[in-house]
Short mmCIF file of C-alpha atoms and ligand atoms in Angstrom, two decimals:
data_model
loop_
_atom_site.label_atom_id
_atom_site.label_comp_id
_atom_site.label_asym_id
_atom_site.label_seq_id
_atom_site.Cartn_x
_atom_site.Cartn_y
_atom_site.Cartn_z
CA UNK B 1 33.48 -38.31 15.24
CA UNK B 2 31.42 -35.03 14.74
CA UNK B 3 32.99 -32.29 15.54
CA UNK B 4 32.60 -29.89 18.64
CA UNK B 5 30.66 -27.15 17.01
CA UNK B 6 27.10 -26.80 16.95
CA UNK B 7 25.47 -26.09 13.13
CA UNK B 8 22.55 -23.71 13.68
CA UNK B 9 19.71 -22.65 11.51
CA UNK B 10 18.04 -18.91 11.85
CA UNK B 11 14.52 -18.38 10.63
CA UNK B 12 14.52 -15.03 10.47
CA UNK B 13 18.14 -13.73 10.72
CA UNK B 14 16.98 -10.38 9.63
CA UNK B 15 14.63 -9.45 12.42
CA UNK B 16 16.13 -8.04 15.99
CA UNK B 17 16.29 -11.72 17.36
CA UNK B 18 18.16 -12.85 14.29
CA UNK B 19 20.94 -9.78 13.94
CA UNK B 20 21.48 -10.46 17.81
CA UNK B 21 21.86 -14.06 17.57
CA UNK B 22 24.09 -13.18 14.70
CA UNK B 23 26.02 -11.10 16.93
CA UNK B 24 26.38 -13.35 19.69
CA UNK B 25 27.62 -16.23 17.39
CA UNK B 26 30.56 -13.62 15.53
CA UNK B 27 32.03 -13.86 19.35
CA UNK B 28 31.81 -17.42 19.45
CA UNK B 29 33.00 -18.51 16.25
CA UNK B 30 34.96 -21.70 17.75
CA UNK B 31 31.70 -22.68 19.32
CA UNK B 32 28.94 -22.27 16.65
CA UNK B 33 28.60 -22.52 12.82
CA UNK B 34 25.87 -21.62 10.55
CA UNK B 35 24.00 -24.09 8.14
CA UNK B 36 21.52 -22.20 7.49
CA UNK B 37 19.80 -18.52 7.32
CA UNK B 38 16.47 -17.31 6.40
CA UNK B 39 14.42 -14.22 6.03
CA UNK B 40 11.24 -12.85 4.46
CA UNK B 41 12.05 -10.23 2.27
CA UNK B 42 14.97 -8.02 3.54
CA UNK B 43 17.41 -9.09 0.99
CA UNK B 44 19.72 -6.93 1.06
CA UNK B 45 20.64 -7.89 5.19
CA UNK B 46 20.30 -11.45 3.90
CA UNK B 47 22.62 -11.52 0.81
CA UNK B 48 25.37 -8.92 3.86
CA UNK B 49 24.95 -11.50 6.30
CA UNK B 50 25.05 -14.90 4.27
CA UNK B 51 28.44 -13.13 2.35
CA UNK B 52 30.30 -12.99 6.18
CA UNK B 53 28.78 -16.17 7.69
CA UNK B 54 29.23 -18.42 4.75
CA UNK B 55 25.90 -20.53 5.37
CA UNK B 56 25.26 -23.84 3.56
CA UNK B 57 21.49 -22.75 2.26
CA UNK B 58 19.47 -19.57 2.53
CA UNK B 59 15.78 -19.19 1.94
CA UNK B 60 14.03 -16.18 1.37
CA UNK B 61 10.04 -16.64 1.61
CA UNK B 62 9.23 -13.81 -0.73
CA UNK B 63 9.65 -15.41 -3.84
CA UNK B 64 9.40 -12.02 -5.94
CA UNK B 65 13.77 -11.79 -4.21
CA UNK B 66 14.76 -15.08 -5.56
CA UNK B 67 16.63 -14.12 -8.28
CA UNK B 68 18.31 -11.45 -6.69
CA UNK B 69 19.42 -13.24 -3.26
CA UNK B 70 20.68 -16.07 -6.06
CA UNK B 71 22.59 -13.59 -8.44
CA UNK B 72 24.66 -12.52 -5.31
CA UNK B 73 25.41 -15.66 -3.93
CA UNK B 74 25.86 -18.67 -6.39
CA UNK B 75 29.66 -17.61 -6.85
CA UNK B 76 30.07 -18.73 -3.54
CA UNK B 77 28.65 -22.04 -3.27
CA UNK B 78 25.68 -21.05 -1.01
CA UNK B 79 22.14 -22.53 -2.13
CA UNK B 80 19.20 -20.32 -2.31
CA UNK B 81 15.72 -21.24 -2.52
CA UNK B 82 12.67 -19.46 -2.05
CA UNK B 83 9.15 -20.04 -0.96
CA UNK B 84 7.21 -20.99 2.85
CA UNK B 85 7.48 -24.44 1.62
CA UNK B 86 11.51 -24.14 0.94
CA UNK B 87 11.40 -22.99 4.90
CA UNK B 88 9.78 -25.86 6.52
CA UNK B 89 12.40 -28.67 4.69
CA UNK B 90 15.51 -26.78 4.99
CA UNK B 91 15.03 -27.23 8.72
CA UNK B 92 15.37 -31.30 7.63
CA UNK B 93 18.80 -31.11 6.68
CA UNK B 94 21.45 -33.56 8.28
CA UNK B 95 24.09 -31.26 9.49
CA UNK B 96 21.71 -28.85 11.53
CA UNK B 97 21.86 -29.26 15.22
CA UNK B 98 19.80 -26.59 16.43
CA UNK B 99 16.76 -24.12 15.02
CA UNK B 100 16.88 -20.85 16.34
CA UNK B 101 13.09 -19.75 15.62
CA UNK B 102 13.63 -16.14 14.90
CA UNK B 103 10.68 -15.39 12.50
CA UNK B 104 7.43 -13.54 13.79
CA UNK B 105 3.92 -14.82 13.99
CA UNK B 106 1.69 -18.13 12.94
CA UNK B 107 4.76 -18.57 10.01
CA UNK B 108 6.68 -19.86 12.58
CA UNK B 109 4.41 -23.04 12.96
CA UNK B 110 4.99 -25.08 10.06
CA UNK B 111 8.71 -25.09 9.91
CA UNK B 112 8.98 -25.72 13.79
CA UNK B 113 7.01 -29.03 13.45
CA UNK B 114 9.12 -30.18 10.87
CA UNK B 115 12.13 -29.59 12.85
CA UNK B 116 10.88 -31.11 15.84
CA UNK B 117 9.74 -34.63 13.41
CA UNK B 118 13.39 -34.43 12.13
CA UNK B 119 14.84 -34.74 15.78
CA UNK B 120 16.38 -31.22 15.92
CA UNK B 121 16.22 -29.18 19.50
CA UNK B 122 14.62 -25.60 19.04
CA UNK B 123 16.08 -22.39 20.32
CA UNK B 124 12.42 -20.65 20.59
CA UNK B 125 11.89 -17.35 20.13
CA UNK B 126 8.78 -17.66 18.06
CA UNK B 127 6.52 -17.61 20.95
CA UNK B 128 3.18 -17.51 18.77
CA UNK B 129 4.06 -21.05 17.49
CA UNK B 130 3.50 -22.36 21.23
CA UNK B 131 0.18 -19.99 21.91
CA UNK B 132 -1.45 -21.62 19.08
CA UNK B 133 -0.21 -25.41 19.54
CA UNK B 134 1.45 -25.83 22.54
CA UNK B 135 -0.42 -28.95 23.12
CA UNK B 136 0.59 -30.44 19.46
CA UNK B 137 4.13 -29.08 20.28
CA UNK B 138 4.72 -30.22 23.96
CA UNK B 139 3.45 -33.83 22.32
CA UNK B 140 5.57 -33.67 19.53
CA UNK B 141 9.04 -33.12 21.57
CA UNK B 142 8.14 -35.76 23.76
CA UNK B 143 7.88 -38.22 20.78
CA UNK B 144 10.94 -37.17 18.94
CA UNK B 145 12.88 -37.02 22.05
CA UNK B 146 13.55 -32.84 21.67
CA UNK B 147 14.30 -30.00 23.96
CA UNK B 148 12.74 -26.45 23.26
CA UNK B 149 15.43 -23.83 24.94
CA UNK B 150 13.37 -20.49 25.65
CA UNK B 151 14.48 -17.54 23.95
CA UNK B 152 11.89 -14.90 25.62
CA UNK B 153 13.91 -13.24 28.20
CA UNK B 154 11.37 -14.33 31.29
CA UNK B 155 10.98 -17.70 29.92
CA UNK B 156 14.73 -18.50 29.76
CA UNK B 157 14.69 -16.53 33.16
CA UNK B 158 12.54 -19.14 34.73
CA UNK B 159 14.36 -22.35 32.51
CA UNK B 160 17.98 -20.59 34.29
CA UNK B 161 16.12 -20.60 37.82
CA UNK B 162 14.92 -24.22 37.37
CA UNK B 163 18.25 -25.75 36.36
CA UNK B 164 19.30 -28.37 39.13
CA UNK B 165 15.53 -28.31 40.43
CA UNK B 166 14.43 -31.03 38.46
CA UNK B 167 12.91 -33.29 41.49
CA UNK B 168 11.12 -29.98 43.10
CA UNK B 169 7.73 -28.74 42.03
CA UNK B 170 6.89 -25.47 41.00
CA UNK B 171 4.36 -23.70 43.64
CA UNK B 172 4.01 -21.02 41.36
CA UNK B 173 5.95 -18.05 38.64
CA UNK B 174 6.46 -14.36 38.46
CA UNK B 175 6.26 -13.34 34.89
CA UNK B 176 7.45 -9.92 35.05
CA UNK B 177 6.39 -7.47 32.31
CA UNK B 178 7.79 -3.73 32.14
CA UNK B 179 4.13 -2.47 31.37
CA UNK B 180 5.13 -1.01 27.71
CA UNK B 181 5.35 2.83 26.78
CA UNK B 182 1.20 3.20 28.16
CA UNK B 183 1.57 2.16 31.69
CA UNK B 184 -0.39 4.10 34.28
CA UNK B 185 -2.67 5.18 31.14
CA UNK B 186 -6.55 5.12 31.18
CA UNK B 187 -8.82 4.50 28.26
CA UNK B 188 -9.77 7.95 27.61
CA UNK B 189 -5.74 8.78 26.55
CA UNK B 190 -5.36 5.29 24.74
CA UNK B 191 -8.05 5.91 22.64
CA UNK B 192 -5.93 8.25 20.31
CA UNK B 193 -2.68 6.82 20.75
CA UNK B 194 -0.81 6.62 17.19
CA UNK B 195 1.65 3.57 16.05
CA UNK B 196 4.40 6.12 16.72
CA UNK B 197 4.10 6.69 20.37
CA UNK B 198 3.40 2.55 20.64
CA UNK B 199 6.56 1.84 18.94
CA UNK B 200 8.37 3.30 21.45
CA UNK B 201 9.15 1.07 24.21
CA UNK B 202 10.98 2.01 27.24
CA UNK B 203 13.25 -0.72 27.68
CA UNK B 204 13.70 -2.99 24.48
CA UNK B 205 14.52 -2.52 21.08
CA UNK B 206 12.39 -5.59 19.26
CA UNK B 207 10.87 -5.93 16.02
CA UNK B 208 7.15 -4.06 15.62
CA UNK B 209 5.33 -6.53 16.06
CA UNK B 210 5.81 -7.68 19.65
CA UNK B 211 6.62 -3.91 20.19
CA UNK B 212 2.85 -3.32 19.68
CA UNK B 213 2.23 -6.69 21.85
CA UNK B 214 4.15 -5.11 24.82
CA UNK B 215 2.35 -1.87 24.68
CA UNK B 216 -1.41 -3.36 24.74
CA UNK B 217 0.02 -6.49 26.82
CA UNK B 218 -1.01 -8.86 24.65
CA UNK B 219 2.61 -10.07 24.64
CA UNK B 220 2.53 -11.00 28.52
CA UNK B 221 -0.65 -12.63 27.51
CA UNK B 222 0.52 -14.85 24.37
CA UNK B 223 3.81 -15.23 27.21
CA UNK B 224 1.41 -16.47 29.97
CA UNK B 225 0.63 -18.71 27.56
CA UNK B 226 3.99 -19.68 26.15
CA UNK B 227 5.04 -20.54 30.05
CA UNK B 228 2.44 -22.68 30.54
CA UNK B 229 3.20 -25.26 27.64
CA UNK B 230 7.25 -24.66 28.30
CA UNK B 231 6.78 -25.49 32.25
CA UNK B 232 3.64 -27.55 32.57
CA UNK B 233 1.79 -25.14 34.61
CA UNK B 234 -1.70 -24.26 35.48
CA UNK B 235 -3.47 -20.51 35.27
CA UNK B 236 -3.21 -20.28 38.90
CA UNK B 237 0.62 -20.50 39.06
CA UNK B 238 1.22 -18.12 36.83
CA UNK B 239 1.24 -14.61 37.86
CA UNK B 240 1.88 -11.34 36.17
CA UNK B 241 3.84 -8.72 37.82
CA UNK B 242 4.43 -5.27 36.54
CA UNK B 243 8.40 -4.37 36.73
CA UNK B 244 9.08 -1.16 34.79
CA UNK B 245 12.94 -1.66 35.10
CA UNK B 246 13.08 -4.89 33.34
CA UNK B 247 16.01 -6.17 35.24
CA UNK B 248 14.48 -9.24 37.20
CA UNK B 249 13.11 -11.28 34.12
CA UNK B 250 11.16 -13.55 35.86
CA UNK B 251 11.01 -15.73 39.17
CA UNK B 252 10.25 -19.38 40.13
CA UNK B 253 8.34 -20.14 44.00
CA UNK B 254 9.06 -23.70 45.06
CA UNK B 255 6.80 -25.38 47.46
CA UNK B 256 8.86 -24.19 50.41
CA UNK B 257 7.86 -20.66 49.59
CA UNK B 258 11.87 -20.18 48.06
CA UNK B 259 11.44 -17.53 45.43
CA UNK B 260 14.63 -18.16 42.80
CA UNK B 261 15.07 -15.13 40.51
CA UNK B 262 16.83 -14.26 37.21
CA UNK B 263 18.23 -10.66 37.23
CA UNK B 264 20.46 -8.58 34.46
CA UNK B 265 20.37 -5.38 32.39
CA UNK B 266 17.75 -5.86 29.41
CA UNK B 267 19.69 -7.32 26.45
CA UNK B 268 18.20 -9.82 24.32
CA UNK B 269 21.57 -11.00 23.75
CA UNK B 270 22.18 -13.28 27.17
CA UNK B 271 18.89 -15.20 26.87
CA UNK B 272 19.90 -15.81 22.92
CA UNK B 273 23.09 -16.71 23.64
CA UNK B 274 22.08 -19.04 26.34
CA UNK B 275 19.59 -20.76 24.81
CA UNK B 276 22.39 -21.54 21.77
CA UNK B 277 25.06 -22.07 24.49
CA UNK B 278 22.90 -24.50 26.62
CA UNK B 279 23.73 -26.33 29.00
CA UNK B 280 27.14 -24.09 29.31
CA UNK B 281 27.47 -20.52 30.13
CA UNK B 282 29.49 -18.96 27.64
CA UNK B 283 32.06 -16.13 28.85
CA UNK B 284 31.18 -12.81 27.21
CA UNK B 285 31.83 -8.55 27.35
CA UNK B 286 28.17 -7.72 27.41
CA UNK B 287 27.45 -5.18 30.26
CA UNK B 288 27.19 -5.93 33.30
CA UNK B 289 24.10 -5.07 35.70
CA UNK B 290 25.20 -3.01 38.65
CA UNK B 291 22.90 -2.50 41.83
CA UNK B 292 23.90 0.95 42.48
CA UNK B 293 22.70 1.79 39.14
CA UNK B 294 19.26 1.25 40.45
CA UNK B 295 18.61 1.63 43.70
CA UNK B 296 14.78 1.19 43.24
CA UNK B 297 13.41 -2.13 41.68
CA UNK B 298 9.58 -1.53 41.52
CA UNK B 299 6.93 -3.98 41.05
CA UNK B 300 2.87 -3.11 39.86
CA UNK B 301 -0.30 -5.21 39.30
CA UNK B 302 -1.12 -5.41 35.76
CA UNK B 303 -4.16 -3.06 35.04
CA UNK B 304 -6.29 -5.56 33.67
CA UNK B 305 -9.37 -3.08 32.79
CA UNK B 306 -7.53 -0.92 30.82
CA UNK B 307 -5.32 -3.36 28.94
CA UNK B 308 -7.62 -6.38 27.98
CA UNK B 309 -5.59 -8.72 26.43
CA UNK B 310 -3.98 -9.80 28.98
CA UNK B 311 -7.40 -11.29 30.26
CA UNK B 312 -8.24 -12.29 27.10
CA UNK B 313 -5.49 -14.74 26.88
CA UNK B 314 -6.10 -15.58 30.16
CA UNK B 315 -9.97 -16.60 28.73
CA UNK B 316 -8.27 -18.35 25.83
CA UNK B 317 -5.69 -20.43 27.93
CA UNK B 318 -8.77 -21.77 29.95
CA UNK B 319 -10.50 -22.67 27.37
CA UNK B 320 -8.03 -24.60 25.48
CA UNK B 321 -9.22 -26.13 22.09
CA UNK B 322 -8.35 -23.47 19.14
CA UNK B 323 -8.79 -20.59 21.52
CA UNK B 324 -5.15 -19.49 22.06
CA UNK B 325 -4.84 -20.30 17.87
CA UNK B 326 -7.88 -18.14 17.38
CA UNK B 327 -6.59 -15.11 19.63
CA UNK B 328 -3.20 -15.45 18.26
CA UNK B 329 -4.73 -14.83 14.92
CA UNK B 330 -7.35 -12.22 15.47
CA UNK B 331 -3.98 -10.03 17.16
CA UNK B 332 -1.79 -10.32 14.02
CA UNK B 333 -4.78 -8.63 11.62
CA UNK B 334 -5.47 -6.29 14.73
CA UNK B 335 -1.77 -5.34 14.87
CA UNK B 336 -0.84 -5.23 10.81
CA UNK B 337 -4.48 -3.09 10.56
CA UNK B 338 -3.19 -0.57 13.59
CA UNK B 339 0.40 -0.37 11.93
CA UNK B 340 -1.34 0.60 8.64
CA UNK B 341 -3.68 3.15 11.02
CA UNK B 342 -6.93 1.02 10.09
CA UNK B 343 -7.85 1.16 13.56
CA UNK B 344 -7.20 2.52 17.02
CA UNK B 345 -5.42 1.07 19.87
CA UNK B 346 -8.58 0.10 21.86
CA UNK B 347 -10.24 -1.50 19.05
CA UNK B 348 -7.47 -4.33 18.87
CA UNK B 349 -9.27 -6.15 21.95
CA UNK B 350 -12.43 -5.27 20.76
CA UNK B 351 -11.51 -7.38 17.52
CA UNK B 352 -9.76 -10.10 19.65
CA UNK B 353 -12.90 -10.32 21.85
CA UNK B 354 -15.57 -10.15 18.77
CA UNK B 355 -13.08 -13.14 17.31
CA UNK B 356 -12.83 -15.26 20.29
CA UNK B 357 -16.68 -15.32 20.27
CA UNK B 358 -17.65 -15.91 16.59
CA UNK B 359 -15.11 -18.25 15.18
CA UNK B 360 -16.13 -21.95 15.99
CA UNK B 361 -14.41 -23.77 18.72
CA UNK B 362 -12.44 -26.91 18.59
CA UNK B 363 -11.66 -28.71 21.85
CA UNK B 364 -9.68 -31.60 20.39
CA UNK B 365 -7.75 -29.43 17.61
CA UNK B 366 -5.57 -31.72 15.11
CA UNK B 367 -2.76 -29.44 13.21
CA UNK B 368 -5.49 -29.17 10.20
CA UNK B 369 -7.84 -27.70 12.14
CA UNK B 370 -5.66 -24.84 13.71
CA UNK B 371 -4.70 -24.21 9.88
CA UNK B 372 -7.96 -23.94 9.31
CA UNK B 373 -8.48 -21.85 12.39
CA UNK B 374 -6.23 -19.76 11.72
CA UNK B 375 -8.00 -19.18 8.07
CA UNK B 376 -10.99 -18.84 9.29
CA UNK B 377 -10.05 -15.83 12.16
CA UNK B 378 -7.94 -13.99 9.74
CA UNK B 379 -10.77 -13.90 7.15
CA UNK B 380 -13.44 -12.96 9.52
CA UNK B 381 -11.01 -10.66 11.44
CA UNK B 382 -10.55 -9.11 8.36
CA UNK B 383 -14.51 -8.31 7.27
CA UNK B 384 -15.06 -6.63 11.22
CA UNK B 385 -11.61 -4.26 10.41
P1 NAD R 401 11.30 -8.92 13.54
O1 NAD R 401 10.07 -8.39 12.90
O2 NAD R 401 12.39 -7.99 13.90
O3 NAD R 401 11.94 -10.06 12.61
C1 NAD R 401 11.17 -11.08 12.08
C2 NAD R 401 11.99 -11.99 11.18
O4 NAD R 401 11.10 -12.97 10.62
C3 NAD R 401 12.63 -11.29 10.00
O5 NAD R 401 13.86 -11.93 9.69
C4 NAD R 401 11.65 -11.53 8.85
O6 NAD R 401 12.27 -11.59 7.58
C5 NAD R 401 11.07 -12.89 9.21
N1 NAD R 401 9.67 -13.04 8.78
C6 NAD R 401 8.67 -12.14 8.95
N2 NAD R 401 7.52 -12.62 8.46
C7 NAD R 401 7.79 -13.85 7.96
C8 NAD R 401 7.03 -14.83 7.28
N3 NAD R 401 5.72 -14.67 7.04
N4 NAD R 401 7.65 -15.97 6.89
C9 NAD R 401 8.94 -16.17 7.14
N5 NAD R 401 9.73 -15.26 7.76
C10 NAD R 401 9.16 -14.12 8.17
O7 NAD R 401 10.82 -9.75 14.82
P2 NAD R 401 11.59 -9.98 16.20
O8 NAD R 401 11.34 -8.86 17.10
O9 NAD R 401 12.98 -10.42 15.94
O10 NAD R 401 10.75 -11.21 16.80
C11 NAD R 401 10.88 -12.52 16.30
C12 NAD R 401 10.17 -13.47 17.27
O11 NAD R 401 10.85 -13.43 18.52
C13 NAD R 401 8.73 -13.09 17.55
O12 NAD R 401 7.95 -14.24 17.70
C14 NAD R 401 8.82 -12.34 18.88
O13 NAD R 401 7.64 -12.44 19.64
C15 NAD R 401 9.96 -13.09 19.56
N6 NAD R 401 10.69 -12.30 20.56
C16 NAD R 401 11.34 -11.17 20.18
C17 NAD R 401 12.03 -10.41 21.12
C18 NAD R 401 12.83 -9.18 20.72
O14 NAD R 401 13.51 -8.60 21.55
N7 NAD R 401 12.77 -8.74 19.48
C19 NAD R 401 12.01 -10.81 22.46
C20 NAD R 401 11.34 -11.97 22.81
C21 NAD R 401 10.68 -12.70 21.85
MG1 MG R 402 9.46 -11.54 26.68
#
């Protein structure tokens, strides 16, 4: 008989999903184990974290750290291998139950389809992998028989509200979104923001990349998205709701107009640890919410002139095809170029949009041709920089 713990894989232990999920699993040693940990190129937090959490394998993806990561840990019985490829078949092995999806961006992809073919449920943080294949994805769980448990705070807002609703249809969702560090600012004051003031968000402490995402909204866009593969759902039912407090996540409206919310301080830590914990609630000391704390819960339309990704993923969703694959793509060279101050804030869309247009469109995409899609938008995203 197996035994009661469940063996989970990180890709991507060193980003702020992966540390967290580390965290949450240190308090619930008699409940989890880990088989396996991954990261790009931090080595140093890899080679820390593999030393106290004993893994079975680690892969780092940069293979310049190989023999560094290996040097530190072949006394102790732990396999290292490096390389993308190493990352999509160490999510194959036998003893994992679950894949936490902790890495950033398109690299996600690869390894989550492997997963999914080798029968393993995903704990899905790695929202881009769903933007650009949602279709392929939703497709492939059905066939394999696995369940994707949302990791995004207002997506496993909305999976907590629908628990027990199985038999009742969804009217339509709140996706709440706090609006970033920008909200309430016009183009004239964006157009000189720096990386530094967009790296500052009011109420999350995330890695930079979906730190830029929440400050130009792409990331409610690519989460728009990312809802409507995870709950079968239709543009119309999904709505976007500005909620600078970030304490409701998200909220489901059933066809009798019942609105069913999902409320708590912002910690990235619940929705982690519930997506690992599922279908059980584990007990815990993280802070609790209190009302009194704030009196005022305020809610905003999105200002969809100012901040046009969100309408741009809106454009892609409809479209279907390669679109979302070609947005997602186009965002990752426009973010890495305004990290590296190639260009401004506004001129992210601008890219996006100039993208969206140029790069061919697939209706019918196989996964070869969003590889190829995703080529193809990074190298022309790349000449308009
Ligand atoms: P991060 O930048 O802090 O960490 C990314 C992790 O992925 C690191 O471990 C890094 O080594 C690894 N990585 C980076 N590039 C890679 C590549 N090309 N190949 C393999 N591994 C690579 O990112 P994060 O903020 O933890 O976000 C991770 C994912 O979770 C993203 O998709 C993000 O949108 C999503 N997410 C994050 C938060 C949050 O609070 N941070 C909230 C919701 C969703
Ligand atoms: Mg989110």
């Amino acid at each position: 008989m197996k035994e009661k713990k469940k063996h989970i894989a990180i890709l991507g232990s060193t980003g702020s999903i992966g540390t967290q999920a580390l965290e949450v699993i240190a308090n619930q040693k008699e409940l989890f184990e880990i088989e396996v940990l991954t990261a790009h190129s931090n080595c140093e937090l890899l080679i820390t974290q593999a030393k106290k959490f004993k893994p079975n394998v680690v892969v780092i993806t940069d293979q310049s750290k190989y023999k560094k990561v290996n040097n530190a840990l072949f006394d102790l019985g732990i396999k290292v291998y490096a390389g993308k490829e190493a990352l999509a078949e160490v999510v194959e092995m036998e003893d994992i139950d679950l894949v936490l999806t902790a890495l950033v961006g398109y690299a996600g992809l690869k390894p989550t389809i492997r997963a999914i073919k080798a029968g393993k449920n995903i704990a899905l943080a790695n929202k881009e992998t769903l933007v650009v294949a949602g279709c392929l994805i939703s497709l492939l769980c059905k066939e394999y028989g696995v369940s994707i448990y949302p990791v995004d705070s207002e997506h496993s807002a909305l999976f907590q509200c629908l628990v027990g609703e199985e038999n009742n249809a969804i009217e339509k969702i709140y996706l709440t979104a706090s609006g970033g560090p920008f909200r309430g600012w016009k183009k004239q004051e964006l157009s000189t923001v720096k990386k530094e003031q967009a790296l500052k968000h009011p109420n999350w402490d995330m890695g930079a990349k979906i730190t830029i995402d929440s400050a130009t909204l792409m990331n409610k866009g690519l989460e728009v998205i990312e809802a409507k593969w995870l709950f079968d759902l239709k543009a119309e039912q999904i709505e976007v709701v500005v909620h600078p407090q970030s304490i409701i996540h998200s909220a489901v409206q059933f066809e009798d107009g019942s609105i069913k919310a999902q409320l708590g301080l912002p910690d990235m830590k619940l929705p982690i640890q519930y997506a690992l914990g599922f279908p059980e609630r584990l007990k815990n000391s993280f802070k609790r919410f209190d009302f009194l704390d704030y009196p005022h819960l305020t809610f905003e339309k999105p200002d969809r002139k100012t901040f046009r990704n969100l309408d741009l993923a809106y454009t892609a969703m409809g479209k279907g095809g390669n679109m979302p694959c070609i947005l997602n793509a186009a965002n990752e060279i426009a973010v890495a170029a305004f990290l590296k101050d190639e260009i401004g804030f506004l001129n992210m869309s601008d890219l996006i949009a100039n993208c969206m247009e140029k790069i061919t469109f697939v209706p019918n995409p196989s996964y070869e041709d969003f590889v190829e899609t995703d080529k193809q938008t990074r190298i022309l995203a790349n000449k308009l920089l």
